[in-house]
Tab-separated table of C-alpha atoms (C1' of nucleotides) in Angstrom:
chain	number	residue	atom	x	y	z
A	759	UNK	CA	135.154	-46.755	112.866
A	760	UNK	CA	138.604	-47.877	110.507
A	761	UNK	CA	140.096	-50.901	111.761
A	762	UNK	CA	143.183	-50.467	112.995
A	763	UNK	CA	145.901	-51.134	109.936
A	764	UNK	CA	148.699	-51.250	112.121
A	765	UNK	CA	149.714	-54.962	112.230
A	766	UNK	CA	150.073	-54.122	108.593
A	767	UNK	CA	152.770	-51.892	109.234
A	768	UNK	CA	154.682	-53.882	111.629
A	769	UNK	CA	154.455	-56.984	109.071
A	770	UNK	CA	155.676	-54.894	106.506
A	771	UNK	CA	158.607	-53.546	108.914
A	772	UNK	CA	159.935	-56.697	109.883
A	773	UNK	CA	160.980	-56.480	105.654
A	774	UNK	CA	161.629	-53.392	104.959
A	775	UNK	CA	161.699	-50.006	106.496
A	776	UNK	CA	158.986	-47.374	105.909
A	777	UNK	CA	158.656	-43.847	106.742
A	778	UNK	CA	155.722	-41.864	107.638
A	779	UNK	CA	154.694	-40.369	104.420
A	780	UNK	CA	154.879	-43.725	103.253
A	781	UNK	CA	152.535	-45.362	105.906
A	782	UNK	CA	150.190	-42.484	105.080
A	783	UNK	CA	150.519	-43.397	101.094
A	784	UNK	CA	149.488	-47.421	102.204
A	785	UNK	CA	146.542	-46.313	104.957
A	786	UNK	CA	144.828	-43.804	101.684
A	787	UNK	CA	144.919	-47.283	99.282
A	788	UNK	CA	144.879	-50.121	101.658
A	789	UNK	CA	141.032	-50.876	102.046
A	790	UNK	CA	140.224	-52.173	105.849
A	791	UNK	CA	136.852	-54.256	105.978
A	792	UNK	CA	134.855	-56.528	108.748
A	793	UNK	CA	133.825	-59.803	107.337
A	794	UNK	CA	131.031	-61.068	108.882
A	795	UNK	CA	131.308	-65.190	109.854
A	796	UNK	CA	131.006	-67.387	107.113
A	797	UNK	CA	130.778	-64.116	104.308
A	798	UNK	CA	132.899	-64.630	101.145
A	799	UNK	CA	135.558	-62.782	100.148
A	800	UNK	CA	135.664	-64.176	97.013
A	801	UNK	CA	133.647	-66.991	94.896
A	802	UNK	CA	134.202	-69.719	92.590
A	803	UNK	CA	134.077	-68.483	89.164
A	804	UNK	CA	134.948	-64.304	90.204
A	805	UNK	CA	138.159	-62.877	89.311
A	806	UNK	CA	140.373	-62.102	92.596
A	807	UNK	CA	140.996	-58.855	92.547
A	808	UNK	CA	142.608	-58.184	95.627
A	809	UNK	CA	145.413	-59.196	97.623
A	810	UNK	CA	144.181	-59.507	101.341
A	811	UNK	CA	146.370	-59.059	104.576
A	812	UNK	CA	144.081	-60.573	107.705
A	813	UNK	CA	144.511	-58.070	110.456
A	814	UNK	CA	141.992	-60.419	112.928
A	815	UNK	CA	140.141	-63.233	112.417
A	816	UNK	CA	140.747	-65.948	110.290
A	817	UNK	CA	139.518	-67.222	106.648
A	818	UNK	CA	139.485	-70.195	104.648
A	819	UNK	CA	140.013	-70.876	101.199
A	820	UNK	CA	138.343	-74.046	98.996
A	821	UNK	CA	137.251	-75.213	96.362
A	822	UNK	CA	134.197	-77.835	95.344
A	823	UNK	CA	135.359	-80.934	94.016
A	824	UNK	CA	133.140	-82.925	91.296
A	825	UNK	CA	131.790	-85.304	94.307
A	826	UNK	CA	130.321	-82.278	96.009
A	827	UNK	CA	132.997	-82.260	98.893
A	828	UNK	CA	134.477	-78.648	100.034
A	829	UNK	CA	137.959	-79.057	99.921
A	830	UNK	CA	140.223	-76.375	102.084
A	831	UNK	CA	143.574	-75.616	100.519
A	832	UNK	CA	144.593	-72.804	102.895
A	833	UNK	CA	143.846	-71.222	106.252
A	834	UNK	CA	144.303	-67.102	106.835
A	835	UNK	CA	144.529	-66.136	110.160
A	836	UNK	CA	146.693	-63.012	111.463
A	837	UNK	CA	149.737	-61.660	109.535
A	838	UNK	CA	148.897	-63.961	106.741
A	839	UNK	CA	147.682	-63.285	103.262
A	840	UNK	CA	145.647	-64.395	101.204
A	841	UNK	CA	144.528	-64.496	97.692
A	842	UNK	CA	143.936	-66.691	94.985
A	843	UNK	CA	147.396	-65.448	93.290
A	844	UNK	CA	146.241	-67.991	89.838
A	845	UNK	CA	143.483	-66.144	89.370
A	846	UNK	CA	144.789	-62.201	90.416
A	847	UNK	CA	147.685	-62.991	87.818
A	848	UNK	CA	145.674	-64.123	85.001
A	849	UNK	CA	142.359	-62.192	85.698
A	850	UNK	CA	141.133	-66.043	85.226
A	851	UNK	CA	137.760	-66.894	87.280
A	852	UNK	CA	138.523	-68.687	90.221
A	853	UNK	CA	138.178	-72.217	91.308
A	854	UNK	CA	138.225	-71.341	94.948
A	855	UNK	CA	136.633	-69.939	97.582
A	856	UNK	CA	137.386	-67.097	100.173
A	857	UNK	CA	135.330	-67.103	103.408
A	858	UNK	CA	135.376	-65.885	106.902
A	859	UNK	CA	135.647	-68.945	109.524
A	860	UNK	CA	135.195	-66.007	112.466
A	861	UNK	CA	134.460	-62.729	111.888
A	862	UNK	CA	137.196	-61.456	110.541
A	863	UNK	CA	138.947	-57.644	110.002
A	864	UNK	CA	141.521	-57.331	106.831
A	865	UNK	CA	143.575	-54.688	104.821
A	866	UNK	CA	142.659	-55.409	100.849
A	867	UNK	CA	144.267	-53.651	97.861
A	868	UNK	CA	143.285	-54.767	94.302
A	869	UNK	CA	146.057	-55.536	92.180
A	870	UNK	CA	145.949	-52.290	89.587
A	871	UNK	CA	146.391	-50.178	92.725
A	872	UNK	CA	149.143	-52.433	94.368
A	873	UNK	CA	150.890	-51.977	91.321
A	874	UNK	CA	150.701	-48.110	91.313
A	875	UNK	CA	152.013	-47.893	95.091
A	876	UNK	CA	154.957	-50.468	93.673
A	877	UNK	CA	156.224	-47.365	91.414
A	878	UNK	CA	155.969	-44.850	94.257
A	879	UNK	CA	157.202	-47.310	97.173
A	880	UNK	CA	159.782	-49.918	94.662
A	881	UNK	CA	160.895	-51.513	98.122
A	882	UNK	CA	157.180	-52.377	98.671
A	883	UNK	CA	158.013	-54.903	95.926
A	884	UNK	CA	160.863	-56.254	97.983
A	885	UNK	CA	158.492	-56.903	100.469
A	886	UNK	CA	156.045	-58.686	98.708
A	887	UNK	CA	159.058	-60.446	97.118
A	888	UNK	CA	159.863	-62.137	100.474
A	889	UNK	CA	156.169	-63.010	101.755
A	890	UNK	CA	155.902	-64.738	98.276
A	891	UNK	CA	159.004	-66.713	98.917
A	892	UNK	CA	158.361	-67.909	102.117
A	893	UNK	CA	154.624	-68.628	101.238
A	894	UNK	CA	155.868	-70.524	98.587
A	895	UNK	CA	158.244	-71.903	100.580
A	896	UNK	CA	155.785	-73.309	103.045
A	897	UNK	CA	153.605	-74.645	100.371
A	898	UNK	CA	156.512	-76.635	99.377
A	899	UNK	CA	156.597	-78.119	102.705
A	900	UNK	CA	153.345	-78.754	102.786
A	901	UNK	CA	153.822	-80.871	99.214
A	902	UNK	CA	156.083	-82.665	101.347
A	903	UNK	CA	154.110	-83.913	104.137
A	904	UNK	CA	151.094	-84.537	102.394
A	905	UNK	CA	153.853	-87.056	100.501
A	906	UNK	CA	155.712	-88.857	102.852
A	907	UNK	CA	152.957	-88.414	105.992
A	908	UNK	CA	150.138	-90.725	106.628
A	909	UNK	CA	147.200	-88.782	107.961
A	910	UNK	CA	147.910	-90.106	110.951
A	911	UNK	CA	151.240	-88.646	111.057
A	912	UNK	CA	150.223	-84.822	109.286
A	913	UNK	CA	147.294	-84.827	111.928
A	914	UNK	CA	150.001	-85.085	114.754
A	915	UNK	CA	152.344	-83.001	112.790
A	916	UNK	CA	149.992	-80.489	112.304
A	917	UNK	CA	148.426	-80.785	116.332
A	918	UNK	CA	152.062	-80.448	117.160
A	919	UNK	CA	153.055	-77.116	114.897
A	920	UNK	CA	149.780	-75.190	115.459
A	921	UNK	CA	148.222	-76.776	118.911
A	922	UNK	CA	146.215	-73.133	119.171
A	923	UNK	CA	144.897	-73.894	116.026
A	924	UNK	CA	143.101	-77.236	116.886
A	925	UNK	CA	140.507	-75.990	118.941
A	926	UNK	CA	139.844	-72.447	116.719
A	927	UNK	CA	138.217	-74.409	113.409
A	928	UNK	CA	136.088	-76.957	113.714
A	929	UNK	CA	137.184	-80.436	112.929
A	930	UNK	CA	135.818	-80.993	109.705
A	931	UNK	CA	137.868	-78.567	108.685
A	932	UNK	CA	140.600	-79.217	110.027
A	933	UNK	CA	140.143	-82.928	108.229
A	934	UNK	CA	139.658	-81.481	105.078
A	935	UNK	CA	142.523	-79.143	105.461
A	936	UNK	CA	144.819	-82.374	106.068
A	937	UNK	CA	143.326	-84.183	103.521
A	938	UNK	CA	141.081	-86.652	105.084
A	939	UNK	CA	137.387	-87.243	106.488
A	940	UNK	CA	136.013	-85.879	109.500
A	941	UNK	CA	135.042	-89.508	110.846
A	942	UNK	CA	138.921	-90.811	110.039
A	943	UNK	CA	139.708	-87.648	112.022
A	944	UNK	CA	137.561	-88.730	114.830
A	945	UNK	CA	138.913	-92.163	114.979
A	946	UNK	CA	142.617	-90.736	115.504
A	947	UNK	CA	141.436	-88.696	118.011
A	948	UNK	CA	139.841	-91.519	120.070
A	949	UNK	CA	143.142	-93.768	119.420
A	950	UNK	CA	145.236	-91.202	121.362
A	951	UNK	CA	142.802	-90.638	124.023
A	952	UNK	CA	142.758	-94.722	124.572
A	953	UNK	CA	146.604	-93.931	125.745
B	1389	UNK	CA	183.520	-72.510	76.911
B	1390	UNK	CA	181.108	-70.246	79.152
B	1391	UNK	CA	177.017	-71.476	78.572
B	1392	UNK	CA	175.157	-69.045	76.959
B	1393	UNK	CA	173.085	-67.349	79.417
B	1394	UNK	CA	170.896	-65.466	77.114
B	1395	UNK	CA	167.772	-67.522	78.116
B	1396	UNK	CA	167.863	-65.995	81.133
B	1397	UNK	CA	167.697	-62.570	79.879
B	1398	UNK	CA	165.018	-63.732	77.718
B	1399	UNK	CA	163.355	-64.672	80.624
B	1400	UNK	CA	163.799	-61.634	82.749
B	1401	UNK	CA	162.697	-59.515	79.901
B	1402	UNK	CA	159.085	-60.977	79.854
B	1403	UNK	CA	158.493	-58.991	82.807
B	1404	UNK	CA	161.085	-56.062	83.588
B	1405	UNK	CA	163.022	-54.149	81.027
B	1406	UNK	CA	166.914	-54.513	80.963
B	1407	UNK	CA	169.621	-52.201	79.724
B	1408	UNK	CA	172.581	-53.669	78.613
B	1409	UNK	CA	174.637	-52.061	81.528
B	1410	UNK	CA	172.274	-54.491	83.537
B	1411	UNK	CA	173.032	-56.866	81.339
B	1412	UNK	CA	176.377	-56.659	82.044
B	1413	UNK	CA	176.148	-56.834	85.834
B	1414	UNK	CA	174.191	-59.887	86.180
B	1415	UNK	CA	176.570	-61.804	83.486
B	1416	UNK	CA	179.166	-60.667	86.078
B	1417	UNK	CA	177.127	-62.117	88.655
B	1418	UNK	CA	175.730	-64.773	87.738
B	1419	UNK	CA	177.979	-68.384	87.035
B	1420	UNK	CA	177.333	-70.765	84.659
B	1421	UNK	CA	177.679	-74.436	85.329
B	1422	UNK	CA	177.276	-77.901	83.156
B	1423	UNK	CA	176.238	-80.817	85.902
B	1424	UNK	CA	176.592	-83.841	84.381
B	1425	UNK	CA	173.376	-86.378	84.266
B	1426	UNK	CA	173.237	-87.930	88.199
B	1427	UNK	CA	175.427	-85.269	89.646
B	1428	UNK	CA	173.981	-83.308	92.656
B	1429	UNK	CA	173.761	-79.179	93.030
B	1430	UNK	CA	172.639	-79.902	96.331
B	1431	UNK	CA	172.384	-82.600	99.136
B	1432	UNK	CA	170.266	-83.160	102.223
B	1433	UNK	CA	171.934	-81.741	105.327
B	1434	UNK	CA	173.314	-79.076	103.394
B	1435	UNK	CA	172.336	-75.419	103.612
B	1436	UNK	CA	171.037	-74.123	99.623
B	1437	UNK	CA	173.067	-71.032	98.858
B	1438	UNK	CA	172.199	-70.577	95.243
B	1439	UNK	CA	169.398	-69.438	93.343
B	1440	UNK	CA	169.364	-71.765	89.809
B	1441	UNK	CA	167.987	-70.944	86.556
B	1442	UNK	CA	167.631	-74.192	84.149
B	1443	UNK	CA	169.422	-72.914	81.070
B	1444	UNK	CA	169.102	-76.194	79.552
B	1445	UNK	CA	168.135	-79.989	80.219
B	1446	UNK	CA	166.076	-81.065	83.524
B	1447	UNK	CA	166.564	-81.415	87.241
B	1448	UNK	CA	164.828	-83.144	90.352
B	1449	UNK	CA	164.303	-82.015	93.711
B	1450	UNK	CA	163.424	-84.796	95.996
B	1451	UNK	CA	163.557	-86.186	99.557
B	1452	UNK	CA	164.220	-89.467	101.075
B	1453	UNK	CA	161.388	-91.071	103.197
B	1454	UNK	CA	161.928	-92.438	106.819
B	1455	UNK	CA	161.241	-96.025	104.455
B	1456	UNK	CA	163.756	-94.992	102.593
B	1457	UNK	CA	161.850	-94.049	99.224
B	1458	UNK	CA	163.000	-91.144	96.802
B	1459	UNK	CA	160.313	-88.936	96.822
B	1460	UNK	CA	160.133	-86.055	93.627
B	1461	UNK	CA	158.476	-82.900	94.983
B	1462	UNK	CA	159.839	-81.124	91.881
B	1463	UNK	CA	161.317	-80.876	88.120
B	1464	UNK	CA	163.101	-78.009	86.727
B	1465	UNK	CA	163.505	-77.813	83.066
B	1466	UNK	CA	164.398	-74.853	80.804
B	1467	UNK	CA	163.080	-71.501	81.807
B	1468	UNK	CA	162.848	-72.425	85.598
B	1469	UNK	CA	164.037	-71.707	89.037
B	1470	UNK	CA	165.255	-74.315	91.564
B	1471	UNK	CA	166.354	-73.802	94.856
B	1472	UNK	CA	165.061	-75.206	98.374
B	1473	UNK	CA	163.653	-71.900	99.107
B	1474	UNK	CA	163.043	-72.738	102.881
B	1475	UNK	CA	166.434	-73.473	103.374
B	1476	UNK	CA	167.987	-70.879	101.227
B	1477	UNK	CA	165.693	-68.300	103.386
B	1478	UNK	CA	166.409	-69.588	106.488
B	1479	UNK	CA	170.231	-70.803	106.249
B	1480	UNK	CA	169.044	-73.947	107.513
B	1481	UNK	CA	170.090	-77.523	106.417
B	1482	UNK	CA	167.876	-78.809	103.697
B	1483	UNK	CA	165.485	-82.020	103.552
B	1484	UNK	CA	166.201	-82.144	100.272
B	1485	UNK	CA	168.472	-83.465	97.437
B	1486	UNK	CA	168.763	-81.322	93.614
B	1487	UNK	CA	169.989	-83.813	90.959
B	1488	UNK	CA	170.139	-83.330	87.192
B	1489	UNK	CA	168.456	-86.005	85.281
B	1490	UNK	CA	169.892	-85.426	82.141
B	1491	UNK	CA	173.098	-83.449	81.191
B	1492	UNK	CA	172.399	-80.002	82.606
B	1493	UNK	CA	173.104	-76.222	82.106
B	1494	UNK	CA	172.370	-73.711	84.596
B	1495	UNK	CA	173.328	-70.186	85.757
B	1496	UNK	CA	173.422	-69.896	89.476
B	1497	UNK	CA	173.590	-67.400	92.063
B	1498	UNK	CA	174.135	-67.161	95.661
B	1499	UNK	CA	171.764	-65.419	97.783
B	1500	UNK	CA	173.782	-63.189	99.406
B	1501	UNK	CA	175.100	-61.938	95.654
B	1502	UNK	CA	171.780	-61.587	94.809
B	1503	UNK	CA	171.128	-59.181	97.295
B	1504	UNK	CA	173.494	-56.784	96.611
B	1505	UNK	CA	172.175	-57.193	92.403
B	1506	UNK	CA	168.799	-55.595	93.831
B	1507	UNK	CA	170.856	-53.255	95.873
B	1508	UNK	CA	172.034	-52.288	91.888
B	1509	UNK	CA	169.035	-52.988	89.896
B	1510	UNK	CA	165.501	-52.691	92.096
B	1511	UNK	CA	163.772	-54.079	88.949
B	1512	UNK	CA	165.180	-57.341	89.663
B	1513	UNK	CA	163.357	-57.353	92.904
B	1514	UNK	CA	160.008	-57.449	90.721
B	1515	UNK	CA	161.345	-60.129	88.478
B	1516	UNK	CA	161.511	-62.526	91.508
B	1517	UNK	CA	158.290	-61.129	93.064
B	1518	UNK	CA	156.651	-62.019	89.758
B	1519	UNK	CA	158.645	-64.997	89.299
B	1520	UNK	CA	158.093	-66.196	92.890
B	1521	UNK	CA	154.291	-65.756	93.285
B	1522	UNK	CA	153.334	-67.533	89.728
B	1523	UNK	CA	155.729	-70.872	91.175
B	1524	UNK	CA	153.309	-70.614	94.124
B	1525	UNK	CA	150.398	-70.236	92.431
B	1526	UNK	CA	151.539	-73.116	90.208
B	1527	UNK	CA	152.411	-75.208	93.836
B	1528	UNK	CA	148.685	-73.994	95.336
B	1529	UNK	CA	147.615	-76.099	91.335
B	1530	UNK	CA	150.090	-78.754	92.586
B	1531	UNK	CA	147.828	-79.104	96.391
B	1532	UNK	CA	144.298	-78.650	94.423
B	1533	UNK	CA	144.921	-81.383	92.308
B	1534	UNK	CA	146.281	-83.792	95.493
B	1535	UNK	CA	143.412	-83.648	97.075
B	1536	UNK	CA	140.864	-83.330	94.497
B	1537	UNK	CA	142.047	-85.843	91.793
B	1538	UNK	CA	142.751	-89.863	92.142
B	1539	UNK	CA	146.058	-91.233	91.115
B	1540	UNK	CA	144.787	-91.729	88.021
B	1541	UNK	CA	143.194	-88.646	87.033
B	1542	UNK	CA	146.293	-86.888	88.248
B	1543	UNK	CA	148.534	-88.823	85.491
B	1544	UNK	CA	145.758	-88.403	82.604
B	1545	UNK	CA	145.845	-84.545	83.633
B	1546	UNK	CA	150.009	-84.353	83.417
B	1547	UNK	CA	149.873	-86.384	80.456
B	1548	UNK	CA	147.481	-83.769	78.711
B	1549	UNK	CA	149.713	-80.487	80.144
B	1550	UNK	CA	152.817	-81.993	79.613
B	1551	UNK	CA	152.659	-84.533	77.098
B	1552	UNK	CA	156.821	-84.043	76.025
B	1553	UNK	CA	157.723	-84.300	79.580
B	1554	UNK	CA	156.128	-87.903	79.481
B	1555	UNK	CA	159.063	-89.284	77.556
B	1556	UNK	CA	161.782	-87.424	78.890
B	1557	UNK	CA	162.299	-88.353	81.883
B	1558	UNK	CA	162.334	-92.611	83.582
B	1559	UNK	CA	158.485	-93.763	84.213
B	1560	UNK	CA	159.688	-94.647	88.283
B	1561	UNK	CA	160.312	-90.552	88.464
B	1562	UNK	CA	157.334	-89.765	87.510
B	1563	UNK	CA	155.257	-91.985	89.444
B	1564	UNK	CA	157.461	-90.412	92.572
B	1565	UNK	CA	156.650	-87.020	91.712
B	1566	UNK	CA	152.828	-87.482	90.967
B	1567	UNK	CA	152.444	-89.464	94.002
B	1568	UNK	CA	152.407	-93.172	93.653
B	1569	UNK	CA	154.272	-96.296	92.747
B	1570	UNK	CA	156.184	-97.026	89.145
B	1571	UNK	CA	153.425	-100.607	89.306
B	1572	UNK	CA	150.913	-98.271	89.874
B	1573	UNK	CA	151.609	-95.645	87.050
B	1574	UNK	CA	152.231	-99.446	84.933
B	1575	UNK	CA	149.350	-100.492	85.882
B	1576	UNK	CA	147.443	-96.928	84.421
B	1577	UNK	CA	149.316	-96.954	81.231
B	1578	UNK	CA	148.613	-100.819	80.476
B	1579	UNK	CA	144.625	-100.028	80.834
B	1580	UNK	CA	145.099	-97.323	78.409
B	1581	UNK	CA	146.410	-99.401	75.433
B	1582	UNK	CA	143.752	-101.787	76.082
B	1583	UNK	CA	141.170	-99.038	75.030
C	1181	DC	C1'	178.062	-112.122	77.594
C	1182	DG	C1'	176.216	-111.030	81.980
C	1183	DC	C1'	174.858	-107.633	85.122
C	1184	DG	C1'	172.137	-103.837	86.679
C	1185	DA	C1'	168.502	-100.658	85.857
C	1186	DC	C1'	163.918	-100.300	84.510
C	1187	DG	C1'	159.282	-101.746	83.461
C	1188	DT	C1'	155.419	-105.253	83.850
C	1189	DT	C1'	152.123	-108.355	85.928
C	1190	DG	C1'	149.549	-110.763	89.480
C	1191	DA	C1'	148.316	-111.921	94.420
C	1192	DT	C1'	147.618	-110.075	98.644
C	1193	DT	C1'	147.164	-106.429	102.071
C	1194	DT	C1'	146.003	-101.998	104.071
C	1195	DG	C1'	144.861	-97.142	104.962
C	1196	DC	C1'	141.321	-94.585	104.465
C	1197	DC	C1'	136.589	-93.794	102.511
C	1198	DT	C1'	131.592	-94.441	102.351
C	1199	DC	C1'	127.418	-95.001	104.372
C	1200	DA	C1'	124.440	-95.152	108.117
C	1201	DA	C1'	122.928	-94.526	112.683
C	1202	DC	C1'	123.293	-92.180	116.756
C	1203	DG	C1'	124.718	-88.529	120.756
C	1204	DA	C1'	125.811	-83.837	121.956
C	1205	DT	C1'	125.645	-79.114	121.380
C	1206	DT	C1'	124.056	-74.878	119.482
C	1207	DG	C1'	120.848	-71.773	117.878
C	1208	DT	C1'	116.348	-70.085	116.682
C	1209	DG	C1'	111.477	-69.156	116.511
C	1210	DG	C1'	107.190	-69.717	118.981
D	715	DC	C1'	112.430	-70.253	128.117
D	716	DC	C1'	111.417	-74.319	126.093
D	717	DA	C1'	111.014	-77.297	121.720
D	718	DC	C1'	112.795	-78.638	117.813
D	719	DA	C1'	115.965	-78.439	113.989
D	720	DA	C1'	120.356	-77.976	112.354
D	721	DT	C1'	125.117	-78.634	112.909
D	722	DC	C1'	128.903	-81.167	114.445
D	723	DG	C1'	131.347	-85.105	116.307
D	724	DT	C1'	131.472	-90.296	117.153
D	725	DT	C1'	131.275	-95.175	116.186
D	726	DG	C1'	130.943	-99.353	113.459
D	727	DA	C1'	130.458	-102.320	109.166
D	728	DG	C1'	131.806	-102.960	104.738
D	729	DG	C1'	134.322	-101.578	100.471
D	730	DC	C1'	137.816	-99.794	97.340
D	731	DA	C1'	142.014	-97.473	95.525
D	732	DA	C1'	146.493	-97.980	95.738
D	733	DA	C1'	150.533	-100.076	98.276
D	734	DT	C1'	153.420	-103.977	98.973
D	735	DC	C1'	155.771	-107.954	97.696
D	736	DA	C1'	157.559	-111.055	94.549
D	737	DA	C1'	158.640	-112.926	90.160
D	738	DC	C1'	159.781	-112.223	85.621
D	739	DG	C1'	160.894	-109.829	80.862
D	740	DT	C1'	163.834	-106.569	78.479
D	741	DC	C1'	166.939	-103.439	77.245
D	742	DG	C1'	171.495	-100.999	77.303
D	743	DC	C1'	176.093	-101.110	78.608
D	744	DG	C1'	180.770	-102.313	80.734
DNA sequence: CGCGACGTTGATTTGCCTCAACGATTGTGG
DNA sequence: CCACAATCGTTGAGGCAAATCAACGTCGCG
């Protein structure tokens, strides 16, 4: 059975307005897949092709540093997208990694296609326009707290922002997410339990 | 005398096609300014209206710390966008300050202007979508090299990509925007000479 | 000339990492 | 359904990269 590419539609409506022979033109390119846990979506060195909307489920992107450590630069969970846009815009292999933290369902459409749909659907590029912005938007705020936050402080930010989120990855992720170790992690935790 | 805003059409033509009645519009559009070196285009607590396109010279984006440090998230020099892009989204105050560092020429435009452009030329749209996703594929760079590289590594790297921007702007801005302190980024350079 | 802005250098401190050992929990094959 | 391994989190000791603080040199400019 298709997974159900509705949440799609709404994200896409909250944008921009789209009529039924337009839905139908998205649900014939938009590809829906079921990543199994811990599958990739995409690997260090591949070109990213596509650009992925997570309709359940939640992914991670990351790369390997030179001292063997995964490093997470990004989380995907509902209504978010995710890509590695360096790589789709160059057609330059990737540095980082796509995989599935949960089993995960998502809408994909490689980039030659998205770009056909853009000339029958232009305000498809409005849309894309704005989820751009305010991704990059976020990343800028993310610049900022990784600047002028101690861990300590972007762990509490972050347990403050997202408190569902704490309890959905496990920690070591979460750590490497914010930029630290999982034992410095553990350590904070145990501080504000000693409250 | 009005700046010549050509660049910017230079610019724009890299990725979308331009008539000169389009042309024409977004001259009408779009304003011109010279800020003098140290003068602000924006300040925190106020809400970013404008989109600006660095016709000439360099700007800083940065934030003051709760310990009351001037932190650089971002330069603009010819060819690029600045704006607080979370604020300018959201109509809400912004954390951050926009100061030229040397004598500057931009052409601005408000948001709400801008809007009614792509109302006029749809095209535009994808010049911002384009525009938009490489600056965030340039900030997801910005986080991979954060976390992956030392403070060191980070300047060596800058100083290899940017090697004119080294002498352009004060060493203490620098060290702000790549993450550490002016003795720090002293201490790098000193270590180099004695090679 | 004298002041302020910027860069340098050294001594000391600190936030976080590394490494190592050890529980707890989960999952998997016999 | 149990045994054992793998995975994940915790705790502590020791170490290091970079911050902080303070003093001083230098240049450009009113």
């Amino acid at each position: 059975m298709q997974n159900d590419i509705s949440p799609l539609f709404a994200h896409i409506r909250r944008f921009v307005a789209l009529d039924p022979a337009e839905e139908q033109l998205l649900s014939d390119h938009f590809q829906c897949r079921t990543i199994p846990r811990k599958a990739f979506l995409l690997k260090q060195g591949e070109i990213c092709h596509n650009y992925c909307f997570v309709l359940k489920g939640c992914l991670r992107m990351y790369l390997n540093t030179d001292k063997g450590v995964e490093q997470i630069t990004h989380f995907g969970i509902e209504n978010w997208w995710i890509a590695d846009y360096m790589s789709l815009m160059q057609s330059s292999p990737s540095d980082f990694n796509i995989q599935a933290v949960e089993e995960s369902e998502i809408a994909c459409i490689d980039s030659q296609t998205l770009e056909s749909v853009f000339v029958r659907i232009p305000k498809l590029e409005r849309y894309f326009r704005i989820v751009t912005q305010r991704a990059y938007g976020a990343s800028l705020m993310r610049i900022k707290y990784i600047y002028t936050f101690s861990g300590e402080e972007r762990f509490r930010h972050f347990e403050r922002s997202f408190p569902e989120f704490i309890q959905r990855v496990p920690q070591y992720m979460l750590a490497s997410y914010l930029g630290f170790t999982p034992e410095f992690l553990s350590k904070i935790r145990s501080k504000k339990e000693a409250r």
